[in-house]
Amino acid sequence: MRSQPLVQLDGSSEIGLEESLGLFVALREALLTGGPQGDLDASVLCQRVLIQTGTQPSPGAIDAREKDTRLLSALREAANLPLTLSQLAASLKVPVPELRHAVQSATGVGPKELIIQLRMQRAQSLLADTDLPVQRIASLTGYDDPAYFSRLFTKKTRSSPSQFRREHRRAERAEQHTWDV
């Protein structure tokens, strides 16, 4: 449709508007020339047009990518809040299906799984870097039930929170290295 071109030739790309339009003028001339040389020239020019248009994302694609990036950023910031997926989508002012699609296309996992991954990463960091009780870490990562948090943490990391803390304690490692010197 002319009102919604696949690629906008506005000269904003590396190849200017005049050069873009020049390809079409040269293509028309090659087609009018005909014969083997005209066919060869037209073929080469078609390839150049395809390459040029393929390197220019459509304005709609740029807007969608920017929106998806903003959604993912906001989701990462809100991941530790104890919200349901529908509450999270509402706080981000998008419908749940749009949130699902944006997260799935950007990360390869659904929003619930991404939230769990983000929460587990934060929990691991808190366990390794602080002496906070597991109950407090559960709360800080969006879980009201510490027992559920512990079961989920164990399932995802294959070690309990206390075992993970013992094995990954960053402060102890730093102290051990100073004694080794």
Tab-separated table of N, CA and C in Angstrom:
chain	number	residue	atom	x	y	z
A	1	MET	N	0.851	-1.162	0.000
A	1	MET	CA	0.000	0.000	0.000
A	1	MET	C	0.905	1.235	0.000
A	2	ARG	N	0.621	2.217	-0.857
A	2	ARG	CA	1.483	3.389	-0.977
A	2	ARG	C	1.553	4.234	0.280
A	3	SER	N	0.487	4.251	1.074
A	3	SER	CA	0.496	5.073	2.281
A	3	SER	C	1.342	4.448	3.390
A	4	GLN	N	1.634	3.144	3.289
A	4	GLN	CA	2.459	2.457	4.281
A	4	GLN	C	3.539	1.647	3.568
A	5	PRO	N	4.614	2.299	3.112
A	5	PRO	CA	5.663	1.569	2.387
A	5	PRO	C	6.392	0.608	3.314
A	6	LEU	N	6.925	-0.465	2.739
A	6	LEU	CA	7.713	-1.405	3.526
A	6	LEU	C	8.991	-0.744	4.028
A	7	VAL	N	9.591	0.072	3.166
A	7	VAL	CA	10.800	0.800	3.529
A	7	VAL	C	10.614	2.239	3.117
A	8	GLN	N	10.847	3.141	4.041
A	8	GLN	CA	10.715	4.561	3.758
A	8	GLN	C	12.023	5.062	3.170
A	9	LEU	N	11.994	5.572	1.959
A	9	LEU	CA	13.191	6.137	1.334
A	9	LEU	C	13.233	7.624	1.661
A	10	ASP	N	13.757	7.936	2.841
A	10	ASP	CA	13.781	9.330	3.262
A	10	ASP	C	15.185	9.909	3.306
A	11	GLY	N	16.164	9.102	2.908
A	11	GLY	CA	17.531	9.600	2.910
A	11	GLY	C	18.193	9.533	4.269
A	12	SER	N	17.542	8.927	5.248
A	12	SER	CA	18.124	8.866	6.584
A	12	SER	C	19.140	7.740	6.719
A	13	SER	N	19.224	6.859	5.744
A	13	SER	CA	20.193	5.773	5.823
A	13	SER	C	21.537	6.243	5.290
A	14	GLU	N	22.507	5.313	5.276
A	14	GLU	CA	23.831	5.651	4.772
A	14	GLU	C	23.764	6.033	3.292
A	15	ILE	N	22.873	5.393	2.588
A	15	ILE	CA	22.687	5.721	1.174
A	15	ILE	C	21.605	6.781	1.104
A	16	GLY	N	21.916	7.911	0.489
A	16	GLY	CA	20.982	9.027	0.458
A	16	GLY	C	19.779	8.785	-0.430
A	17	LEU	N	18.812	9.699	-0.331
A	17	LEU	CA	17.577	9.607	-1.100
A	17	LEU	C	17.846	9.650	-2.601
A	18	GLU	N	18.744	10.536	-3.026
A	18	GLU	CA	19.036	10.641	-4.458
A	18	GLU	C	19.596	9.337	-5.000
A	19	GLU	N	20.508	8.726	-4.253
A	19	GLU	CA	21.095	7.464	-4.702
A	19	GLU	C	20.041	6.363	-4.721
A	20	SER	N	19.151	6.370	-3.733
A	20	SER	CA	18.081	5.372	-3.683
A	20	SER	C	17.187	5.487	-4.908
A	21	LEU	N	16.758	6.694	-5.191
A	21	LEU	CA	15.901	6.903	-6.351
A	21	LEU	C	16.669	6.659	-7.648
A	22	GLY	N	17.962	6.953	-7.637
A	22	GLY	CA	18.798	6.722	-8.821
A	22	GLY	C	18.840	5.255	-9.211
A	23	LEU	N	18.791	4.361	-8.221
A	23	LEU	CA	18.769	2.935	-8.520
A	23	LEU	C	17.529	2.567	-9.336
A	24	PHE	N	16.399	3.161	-9.001
A	24	PHE	CA	15.169	2.859	-9.727
A	24	PHE	C	15.188	3.445	-11.137
A	25	VAL	N	15.782	4.627	-11.280
A	25	VAL	CA	15.920	5.229	-12.613
A	25	VAL	C	16.809	4.348	-13.485
A	26	ALA	N	17.956	3.905	-12.906
A	26	ALA	CA	18.879	3.050	-13.656
A	26	ALA	C	18.223	1.704	-13.975
A	27	LEU	N	17.426	1.176	-13.059
A	27	LEU	CA	16.730	-0.082	-13.295
A	27	LEU	C	15.741	0.063	-14.448
A	28	ARG	N	15.030	1.167	-14.480
A	28	ARG	CA	14.068	1.404	-15.576
A	28	ARG	C	14.793	1.476	-16.915
A	29	GLU	N	15.922	2.178	-16.940
A	29	GLU	CA	16.702	2.294	-18.183
A	29	GLU	C	17.207	0.932	-18.630
A	30	ALA	N	17.690	0.117	-17.673
A	30	ALA	CA	18.191	-1.212	-18.022
A	30	ALA	C	17.077	-2.076	-18.595
A	31	LEU	N	15.889	-1.968	-18.034
A	31	LEU	CA	14.766	-2.748	-18.526
A	31	LEU	C	14.335	-2.289	-19.922
A	32	LEU	N	14.452	-0.981	-20.163
A	32	LEU	CA	14.110	-0.460	-21.484
A	32	LEU	C	15.152	-0.856	-22.532
A	33	THR	N	16.402	-0.993	-22.104
A	33	THR	CA	17.482	-1.361	-23.022
A	33	THR	C	17.257	-2.756	-23.565
A	34	GLY	N	16.891	-3.676	-22.685
A	34	GLY	CA	16.618	-5.046	-23.102
A	34	GLY	C	17.881	-5.771	-23.527
A	35	GLY	N	17.704	-6.949	-24.072
A	35	GLY	CA	18.831	-7.761	-24.513
A	35	GLY	C	19.603	-8.338	-23.329
A	36	PRO	N	20.633	-9.126	-23.620
A	36	PRO	CA	21.404	-9.774	-22.550
A	36	PRO	C	22.077	-8.765	-21.599
A	37	GLN	N	22.629	-7.693	-22.151
A	37	GLN	CA	23.294	-6.709	-21.297
A	37	GLN	C	22.279	-5.973	-20.432
A	38	GLY	N	21.135	-5.591	-20.980
A	38	GLY	CA	20.089	-4.927	-20.212
A	38	GLY	C	19.545	-5.824	-19.107
A	39	ASP	N	19.368	-7.124	-19.449
A	39	ASP	CA	18.893	-8.077	-18.439
A	39	ASP	C	19.900	-8.232	-17.304
A	40	LEU	N	21.175	-8.292	-17.667
A	40	LEU	CA	22.218	-8.423	-16.651
A	40	LEU	C	22.267	-7.176	-15.770
A	41	ASP	N	22.225	-5.998	-16.384
A	41	ASP	CA	22.236	-4.749	-15.615
A	41	ASP	C	21.015	-4.659	-14.694
A	42	ALA	N	19.845	-5.039	-15.217
A	42	ALA	CA	18.616	-4.993	-14.413
A	42	ALA	C	18.715	-5.948	-13.225
A	43	SER	N	19.301	-7.123	-13.455
A	43	SER	CA	19.469	-8.092	-12.383
A	43	SER	C	20.386	-7.551	-11.284
A	44	VAL	N	21.484	-6.948	-11.671
A	44	VAL	CA	22.430	-6.378	-10.705
A	44	VAL	C	21.759	-5.250	-9.929
A	45	LEU	N	21.024	-4.399	-10.617
A	45	LEU	CA	20.345	-3.285	-9.951
A	45	LEU	C	19.250	-3.772	-9.000
A	46	CYS	N	18.546	-4.830	-9.385
A	46	CYS	CA	17.546	-5.406	-8.474
A	46	CYS	C	18.215	-5.905	-7.204
A	47	GLN	N	19.358	-6.548	-7.360
A	47	GLN	CA	20.093	-7.016	-6.180
A	47	GLN	C	20.502	-5.847	-5.281
A	48	ARG	N	20.953	-4.760	-5.881
A	48	ARG	CA	21.343	-3.586	-5.088
A	48	ARG	C	20.146	-2.995	-4.348
A	49	VAL	N	18.992	-2.947	-5.006
A	49	VAL	CA	17.780	-2.434	-4.359
A	49	VAL	C	17.406	-3.325	-3.176
A	50	LEU	N	17.448	-4.644	-3.394
A	50	LEU	CA	17.110	-5.573	-2.322
A	50	LEU	C	18.079	-5.460	-1.144
A	51	ILE	N	19.353	-5.340	-1.437
A	51	ILE	CA	20.349	-5.209	-0.368
A	51	ILE	C	20.123	-3.921	0.396
A	52	GLN	N	19.898	-2.826	-0.328
A	52	GLN	CA	19.696	-1.540	0.340
A	52	GLN	C	18.447	-1.549	1.202
A	53	THR	N	17.360	-2.068	0.685
A	53	THR	CA	16.124	-2.064	1.472
A	53	THR	C	16.195	-3.065	2.617
A	54	GLY	N	16.959	-4.131	2.448
A	54	GLY	CA	17.112	-5.108	3.513
A	54	GLY	C	17.918	-4.595	4.688
A	55	THR	N	18.750	-3.596	4.467
A	55	THR	CA	19.564	-3.056	5.556
A	55	THR	C	18.870	-1.918	6.275
A	56	GLN	N	17.700	-1.502	5.801
A	56	GLN	CA	16.957	-0.419	6.433
A	56	GLN	C	15.734	-0.977	7.146
A	57	PRO	N	15.743	-0.992	8.483
A	57	PRO	CA	14.551	-1.465	9.177
A	57	PRO	C	13.386	-0.510	8.949
A	58	SER	N	12.204	-1.060	8.900
A	58	SER	CA	11.027	-0.217	8.720
A	58	SER	C	10.786	0.592	9.989
A	59	PRO	N	10.176	1.772	9.863
A	59	PRO	CA	9.911	2.586	11.053
A	59	PRO	C	9.099	1.844	12.107
A	60	GLY	N	8.160	1.024	11.697
A	60	GLY	CA	7.356	0.264	12.641
A	60	GLY	C	8.191	-0.741	13.420
A	61	ALA	N	9.182	-1.343	12.740
A	61	ALA	CA	10.052	-2.315	13.410
A	61	ALA	C	10.907	-1.630	14.462
A	62	ILE	N	11.386	-0.429	14.169
A	62	ILE	CA	12.192	0.317	15.136
A	62	ILE	C	11.337	0.648	16.356
A	63	ASP	N	10.128	1.144	16.135
A	63	ASP	CA	9.243	1.487	17.237
A	63	ASP	C	8.930	0.260	18.097
A	64	ALA	N	8.669	-0.879	17.456
A	64	ALA	CA	8.348	-2.105	18.192
A	64	ALA	C	9.543	-2.556	19.018
A	65	ARG	N	10.756	-2.494	18.442
A	65	ARG	CA	11.949	-2.899	19.179
A	65	ARG	C	12.194	-1.986	20.370
A	66	GLU	N	12.024	-0.685	20.159
A	66	GLU	CA	12.214	0.262	21.264
A	66	GLU	C	11.195	0.009	22.374
A	67	LYS	N	9.953	-0.259	21.986
A	67	LYS	CA	8.911	-0.532	22.969
A	67	LYS	C	9.217	-1.825	23.728
A	68	ASP	N	9.649	-2.873	22.997
A	68	ASP	CA	10.012	-4.136	23.645
A	68	ASP	C	11.181	-3.940	24.607
A	69	THR	N	12.161	-3.138	24.211
A	69	THR	CA	13.306	-2.864	25.077
A	69	THR	C	12.866	-2.143	26.339
A	70	ARG	N	11.977	-1.157	26.188
A	70	ARG	CA	11.464	-0.440	27.355
A	70	ARG	C	10.662	-1.376	28.265
A	71	LEU	N	9.851	-2.244	27.660
A	71	LEU	CA	9.062	-3.199	28.439
A	71	LEU	C	9.969	-4.137	29.232
A	72	LEU	N	11.008	-4.671	28.580
A	72	LEU	CA	11.922	-5.576	29.268
A	72	LEU	C	12.656	-4.864	30.397
A	73	SER	N	13.059	-3.646	30.166
A	73	SER	CA	13.745	-2.871	31.201
A	73	SER	C	12.828	-2.655	32.403
A	74	ALA	N	11.587	-2.276	32.138
A	74	ALA	CA	10.619	-2.056	33.215
A	74	ALA	C	10.310	-3.376	33.931
A	75	LEU	N	10.242	-4.456	33.183
A	75	LEU	CA	9.987	-5.767	33.783
A	75	LEU	C	11.141	-6.159	34.709
A	76	ARG	N	12.364	-5.910	34.284
A	76	ARG	CA	13.530	-6.224	35.126
A	76	ARG	C	13.499	-5.424	36.425
A	77	GLU	N	13.075	-4.163	36.331
A	77	GLU	CA	13.006	-3.323	37.525
A	77	GLU	C	11.909	-3.789	38.481
A	78	ALA	N	10.806	-4.306	37.934
A	78	ALA	CA	9.661	-4.696	38.754
A	78	ALA	C	9.650	-6.180	39.106
A	79	ALA	N	10.642	-6.928	38.646
A	79	ALA	CA	10.635	-8.385	38.820
A	79	ALA	C	10.591	-8.812	40.278
A	80	ASN	N	11.148	-8.024	41.183
A	80	ASN	CA	11.204	-8.417	42.591
A	80	ASN	C	9.998	-7.962	43.400
A	81	LEU	N	9.041	-7.352	42.731
A	81	LEU	CA	7.809	-6.965	43.420
A	81	LEU	C	6.865	-8.156	43.435
A	82	PRO	N	6.142	-8.354	44.520
A	82	PRO	CA	5.222	-9.502	44.593
A	82	PRO	C	3.936	-9.236	43.809
A	83	LEU	N	4.047	-9.237	42.484
A	83	LEU	CA	2.904	-8.962	41.610
A	83	LEU	C	2.599	-10.174	40.749
A	84	THR	N	1.326	-10.345	40.411
A	84	THR	CA	0.947	-11.371	39.442
A	84	THR	C	1.281	-10.834	38.051
A	85	LEU	N	1.244	-11.714	37.061
A	85	LEU	CA	1.547	-11.299	35.697
A	85	LEU	C	0.567	-10.227	35.219
A	86	SER	N	-0.710	-10.385	35.528
A	86	SER	CA	-1.699	-9.391	35.090
A	86	SER	C	-1.480	-8.058	35.805
A	87	GLN	N	-1.111	-8.097	37.099
A	87	GLN	CA	-0.807	-6.850	37.819
A	87	GLN	C	0.430	-6.184	37.230
A	88	LEU	N	1.414	-6.993	36.887
A	88	LEU	CA	2.640	-6.463	36.297
A	88	LEU	C	2.358	-5.817	34.939
A	89	ALA	N	1.574	-6.503	34.110
A	89	ALA	CA	1.208	-5.956	32.800
A	89	ALA	C	0.446	-4.645	32.969
A	90	ALA	N	-0.476	-4.607	33.929
A	90	ALA	CA	-1.236	-3.380	34.175
A	90	ALA	C	-0.319	-2.253	34.630
A	91	SER	N	0.662	-2.572	35.482
A	91	SER	CA	1.590	-1.531	35.937
A	91	SER	C	2.465	-1.022	34.796
A	92	LEU	N	2.698	-1.867	33.792
A	92	LEU	CA	3.484	-1.466	32.620
A	92	LEU	C	2.606	-0.874	31.512
A	93	LYS	N	1.291	-0.857	31.772
A	93	LYS	CA	0.300	-0.291	30.841
A	93	LYS	C	0.285	-0.998	29.483
A	94	VAL	N	0.373	-2.341	29.528
A	94	VAL	CA	0.273	-3.156	28.313
A	94	VAL	C	-0.617	-4.357	28.607
A	95	PRO	N	-1.274	-4.884	27.584
A	95	PRO	CA	-2.049	-6.109	27.789
A	95	PRO	C	-1.109	-7.302	28.024
A	96	VAL	N	-1.576	-8.295	28.758
A	96	VAL	CA	-0.765	-9.471	29.068
A	96	VAL	C	-0.243	-10.142	27.791
A	97	PRO	N	-1.060	-10.335	26.740
A	97	PRO	CA	-0.521	-10.979	25.526
A	97	PRO	C	0.642	-10.192	24.897
A	98	GLU	N	0.565	-8.875	24.939
A	98	GLU	CA	1.650	-8.063	24.382
A	98	GLU	C	2.922	-8.229	25.212
A	99	LEU	N	2.766	-8.272	26.518
A	99	LEU	CA	3.914	-8.488	27.400
A	99	LEU	C	4.523	-9.865	27.144
A	100	ARG	N	3.671	-10.871	27.030
A	100	ARG	CA	4.159	-12.228	26.742
A	100	ARG	C	4.946	-12.253	25.439
A	101	HIS	N	4.388	-11.652	24.396
A	101	HIS	CA	5.038	-11.658	23.086
A	101	HIS	C	6.384	-10.935	23.134
A	102	ALA	N	6.418	-9.769	23.761
A	102	ALA	CA	7.667	-8.981	23.834
A	102	ALA	C	8.755	-9.763	24.567
A	103	VAL	N	8.395	-10.372	25.690
A	103	VAL	CA	9.385	-11.111	26.480
A	103	VAL	C	9.833	-12.364	25.740
A	104	GLN	N	8.890	-13.087	25.183
A	104	GLN	CA	9.208	-14.328	24.468
A	104	GLN	C	10.119	-14.058	23.275
A	105	SER	N	9.808	-13.028	22.494
A	105	SER	CA	10.614	-12.758	21.303
A	105	SER	C	12.000	-12.230	21.666
A	106	ALA	N	12.123	-11.527	22.780
A	106	ALA	CA	13.424	-10.966	23.164
A	106	ALA	C	14.297	-11.951	23.929
A	107	THR	N	13.681	-12.843	24.717
A	107	THR	CA	14.479	-13.694	25.607
A	107	THR	C	14.356	-15.181	25.323
A	108	GLY	N	13.308	-15.578	24.623
A	108	GLY	CA	13.103	-17.000	24.361
A	108	GLY	C	12.358	-17.720	25.478
A	109	VAL	N	12.013	-16.995	26.533
A	109	VAL	CA	11.223	-17.576	27.624
A	109	VAL	C	10.031	-16.669	27.881
A	110	GLY	N	9.049	-17.202	28.573
A	110	GLY	CA	7.874	-16.414	28.909
A	110	GLY	C	8.159	-15.458	30.054
A	111	PRO	N	7.252	-14.519	30.300
A	111	PRO	CA	7.481	-13.536	31.362
A	111	PRO	C	7.586	-14.146	32.755
A	112	LYS	N	6.804	-15.168	33.046
A	112	LYS	CA	6.884	-15.785	34.370
A	112	LYS	C	8.264	-16.405	34.589
A	113	GLU	N	8.745	-17.122	33.597
A	113	GLU	CA	10.069	-17.748	33.720
A	113	GLU	C	11.164	-16.693	33.809
A	114	LEU	N	11.044	-15.615	33.045
A	114	LEU	CA	12.036	-14.543	33.122
A	114	LEU	C	12.043	-13.923	34.517
A	115	ILE	N	10.875	-13.703	35.081
A	115	ILE	CA	10.785	-13.131	36.428
A	115	ILE	C	11.447	-14.069	37.435
A	116	ILE	N	11.192	-15.361	37.317
A	116	ILE	CA	11.825	-16.325	38.222
A	116	ILE	C	13.341	-16.276	38.066
A	117	GLN	N	13.821	-16.241	36.825
A	117	GLN	CA	15.272	-16.176	36.588
A	117	GLN	C	15.875	-14.924	37.226
A	118	LEU	N	15.217	-13.786	37.028
A	118	LEU	CA	15.723	-12.537	37.596
A	118	LEU	C	15.714	-12.583	39.121
A	119	ARG	N	14.661	-13.128	39.687
A	119	ARG	CA	14.572	-13.240	41.140
A	119	ARG	C	15.647	-14.180	41.688
A	120	MET	N	15.873	-15.279	41.006
A	120	MET	CA	16.891	-16.229	41.464
A	120	MET	C	18.292	-15.621	41.363
A	121	GLN	N	18.541	-14.843	40.330
A	121	GLN	CA	19.838	-14.160	40.204
A	121	GLN	C	20.052	-13.198	41.367
A	122	ARG	N	19.015	-12.445	41.711
A	122	ARG	CA	19.130	-11.497	42.828
A	122	ARG	C	19.304	-12.254	44.140
A	123	ALA	N	18.552	-13.334	44.301
A	123	ALA	CA	18.670	-14.131	45.521
A	123	ALA	C	20.084	-14.697	45.656
A	124	GLN	N	20.645	-15.184	44.574
A	124	GLN	CA	22.006	-15.711	44.613
A	124	GLN	C	22.994	-14.629	45.026
A	125	SER	N	22.834	-13.463	44.464
A	125	SER	CA	23.713	-12.349	44.811
A	125	SER	C	23.577	-11.980	46.285
A	126	LEU	N	22.344	-11.891	46.771
A	126	LEU	CA	22.119	-11.556	48.176
A	126	LEU	C	22.672	-12.634	49.111
A	127	LEU	N	22.508	-13.883	48.729
A	127	LEU	CA	23.025	-14.972	49.556
A	127	LEU	C	24.559	-14.944	49.609
A	128	ALA	N	25.181	-14.647	48.493
A	128	ALA	CA	26.643	-14.646	48.433
A	128	ALA	C	27.252	-13.396	49.068
A	129	ASP	N	26.531	-12.280	49.046
A	129	ASP	CA	27.122	-11.000	49.472
A	129	ASP	C	26.663	-10.492	50.832
A	130	THR	N	25.607	-11.075	51.402
A	130	THR	CA	25.070	-10.545	52.656
A	130	THR	C	24.868	-11.654	53.676
A	131	ASP	N	24.585	-11.247	54.868
A	131	ASP	CA	24.229	-12.181	55.942
A	131	ASP	C	22.729	-12.144	56.230
A	132	LEU	N	21.957	-11.585	55.316
A	132	LEU	CA	20.510	-11.501	55.519
A	132	LEU	C	19.911	-12.889	55.670
A	133	PRO	N	18.929	-13.027	56.556
A	133	PRO	CA	18.259	-14.326	56.686
A	133	PRO	C	17.513	-14.688	55.395
A	134	VAL	N	17.340	-15.967	55.183
A	134	VAL	CA	16.663	-16.454	53.972
A	134	VAL	C	15.257	-15.878	53.882
A	135	GLN	N	14.580	-15.727	55.028
A	135	GLN	CA	13.231	-15.148	55.021
A	135	GLN	C	13.255	-13.741	54.426
A	136	ARG	N	14.246	-12.953	54.796
A	136	ARG	CA	14.351	-11.577	54.289
A	136	ARG	C	14.690	-11.585	52.802
A	137	ILE	N	15.559	-12.475	52.374
A	137	ILE	CA	15.917	-12.570	50.951
A	137	ILE	C	14.694	-12.984	50.144
A	138	ALA	N	13.898	-13.896	50.679
A	138	ALA	CA	12.652	-14.294	50.006
A	138	ALA	C	11.777	-13.069	49.793
A	139	SER	N	11.621	-12.270	50.828
A	139	SER	CA	10.789	-11.069	50.747
A	139	SER	C	11.361	-10.065	49.747
A	140	LEU	N	12.667	-9.876	49.764
A	140	LEU	CA	13.309	-8.913	48.858
A	140	LEU	C	13.246	-9.345	47.395
A	141	THR	N	13.035	-10.617	47.160
A	141	THR	CA	12.952	-11.106	45.786
A	141	THR	C	11.522	-11.409	45.353
A	142	GLY	N	10.543	-10.920	46.133
A	142	GLY	CA	9.158	-11.003	45.689
A	142	GLY	C	8.368	-12.189	46.178
A	143	TYR	N	8.907	-12.938	47.140
A	143	TYR	CA	8.189	-14.112	47.644
A	143	TYR	C	7.744	-13.880	49.082
A	144	ASP	N	6.441	-14.000	49.310
A	144	ASP	CA	5.885	-13.826	50.654
A	144	ASP	C	6.086	-15.072	51.506
A	145	ASP	N	6.225	-16.211	50.869
A	145	ASP	CA	6.350	-17.480	51.575
A	145	ASP	C	7.794	-17.980	51.485
A	146	PRO	N	8.563	-17.900	52.574
A	146	PRO	CA	9.962	-18.328	52.544
A	146	PRO	C	10.132	-19.817	52.206
A	147	ALA	N	9.180	-20.659	52.621
A	147	ALA	CA	9.281	-22.088	52.311
A	147	ALA	C	9.146	-22.307	50.797
A	148	TYR	N	8.199	-21.611	50.169
A	148	TYR	CA	8.047	-21.713	48.710
A	148	TYR	C	9.302	-21.206	48.022
A	149	PHE	N	9.827	-20.067	48.494
A	149	PHE	CA	11.063	-19.518	47.926
A	149	PHE	C	12.187	-20.557	48.016
A	150	SER	N	12.349	-21.183	49.170
A	150	SER	CA	13.424	-22.171	49.351
A	150	SER	C	13.259	-23.362	48.417
A	151	ARG	N	12.019	-23.848	48.272
A	151	ARG	CA	11.774	-24.973	47.358
A	151	ARG	C	12.089	-24.580	45.920
A	152	LEU	N	11.630	-23.401	45.510
A	152	LEU	CA	11.875	-22.943	44.142
A	152	LEU	C	13.370	-22.700	43.906
A	153	PHE	N	14.030	-22.084	44.869
A	153	PHE	CA	15.463	-21.822	44.755
A	153	PHE	C	16.225	-23.138	44.597
A	154	THR	N	15.860	-24.124	45.420
A	154	THR	CA	16.514	-25.436	45.361
A	154	THR	C	16.274	-26.103	44.011
A	155	LYS	N	15.050	-25.989	43.518
A	155	LYS	CA	14.723	-26.583	42.217
A	155	LYS	C	15.519	-25.918	41.090
A	156	LYS	N	15.635	-24.607	41.129
A	156	LYS	CA	16.287	-23.878	40.038
A	156	LYS	C	17.816	-23.927	40.103
A	157	THR	N	18.379	-23.972	41.302
A	157	THR	CA	19.844	-23.906	41.423
A	157	THR	C	20.469	-25.230	41.842
A	158	ARG	N	19.637	-26.200	42.193
A	158	ARG	CA	20.078	-27.514	42.649
A	158	ARG	C	20.856	-27.464	43.969
A	159	SER	N	20.621	-26.403	44.735
A	159	SER	CA	21.147	-26.352	46.107
A	159	SER	C	20.225	-25.460	46.930
A	160	SER	N	20.122	-25.777	48.192
A	160	SER	CA	19.266	-24.976	49.064
A	160	SER	C	19.898	-23.598	49.259
A	161	PRO	N	19.123	-22.615	49.705
A	161	PRO	CA	19.704	-21.284	49.938
A	161	PRO	C	20.886	-21.317	50.914
A	162	SER	N	20.765	-22.070	52.007
A	162	SER	CA	21.872	-22.103	52.975
A	162	SER	C	23.098	-22.801	52.389
A	163	GLN	N	22.885	-23.862	51.626
A	163	GLN	CA	24.005	-24.560	50.985
A	163	GLN	C	24.662	-23.645	49.945
A	164	PHE	N	23.838	-22.941	49.171
A	164	PHE	CA	24.377	-22.012	48.175
A	164	PHE	C	25.232	-20.948	48.865
A	165	ARG	N	24.746	-20.427	49.978
A	165	ARG	CA	25.483	-19.402	50.715
A	165	ARG	C	26.843	-19.939	51.167
A	166	ARG	N	26.856	-21.138	51.710
A	166	ARG	CA	28.122	-21.728	52.173
A	166	ARG	C	29.112	-21.894	51.024
A	167	GLU	N	28.624	-22.328	49.873
A	167	GLU	CA	29.507	-22.620	48.740
A	167	GLU	C	29.941	-21.376	47.969
A	168	HIS	N	29.165	-20.302	48.057
A	168	HIS	CA	29.438	-19.125	47.220
A	168	HIS	C	29.674	-17.852	48.011
A	169	ARG	N	29.977	-17.959	49.230
A	169	ARG	CA	30.173	-16.789	50.089
A	169	ARG	C	31.334	-15.954	49.571
A	170	ARG	N	31.061	-14.763	49.084
A	170	ARG	CA	32.104	-13.908	48.509
A	170	ARG	C	32.985	-13.288	49.576
A	171	ALA	N	32.432	-12.894	50.701
A	171	ALA	CA	33.226	-12.272	51.764
A	171	ALA	C	34.238	-13.268	52.320
A	172	GLU	N	33.849	-14.527	52.524
A	172	GLU	CA	34.765	-15.545	53.033
A	172	GLU	C	35.891	-15.812	52.050
A	173	ARG	N	35.561	-15.843	50.773
A	173	ARG	CA	36.599	-16.074	49.766
A	173	ARG	C	37.635	-14.969	49.803
A	174	ALA	N	37.178	-13.732	49.939
A	174	ALA	CA	38.107	-12.601	49.979
A	174	ALA	C	39.016	-12.724	51.201
A	175	GLU	N	38.452	-13.131	52.347
A	175	GLU	CA	39.254	-13.304	53.552
A	175	GLU	C	40.246	-14.451	53.393
A	176	GLN	N	39.817	-15.557	52.776
A	176	GLN	CA	40.708	-16.695	52.574
A	176	GLN	C	41.887	-16.316	51.699
A	177	HIS	N	41.637	-15.512	50.660
A	177	HIS	CA	42.723	-15.123	49.760
A	177	HIS	C	43.743	-14.248	50.468
A	178	THR	N	43.303	-13.422	51.427
A	178	THR	CA	44.257	-12.582	52.124
A	178	THR	C	45.156	-13.421	53.024
A	179	TRP	N	44.630	-14.551	53.546
A	179	TRP	CA	45.472	-15.413	54.378
A	179	TRP	C	46.439	-16.225	53.534
A	180	ASP	N	46.065	-16.514	52.296
A	180	ASP	CA	46.920	-17.305	51.426
A	180	ASP	C	48.154	-16.542	50.946
A	181	VAL	N	48.104	-15.227	50.985
A	181	VAL	CA	49.183	-14.413	50.432
A	181	VAL	C	50.422	-14.468	51.236
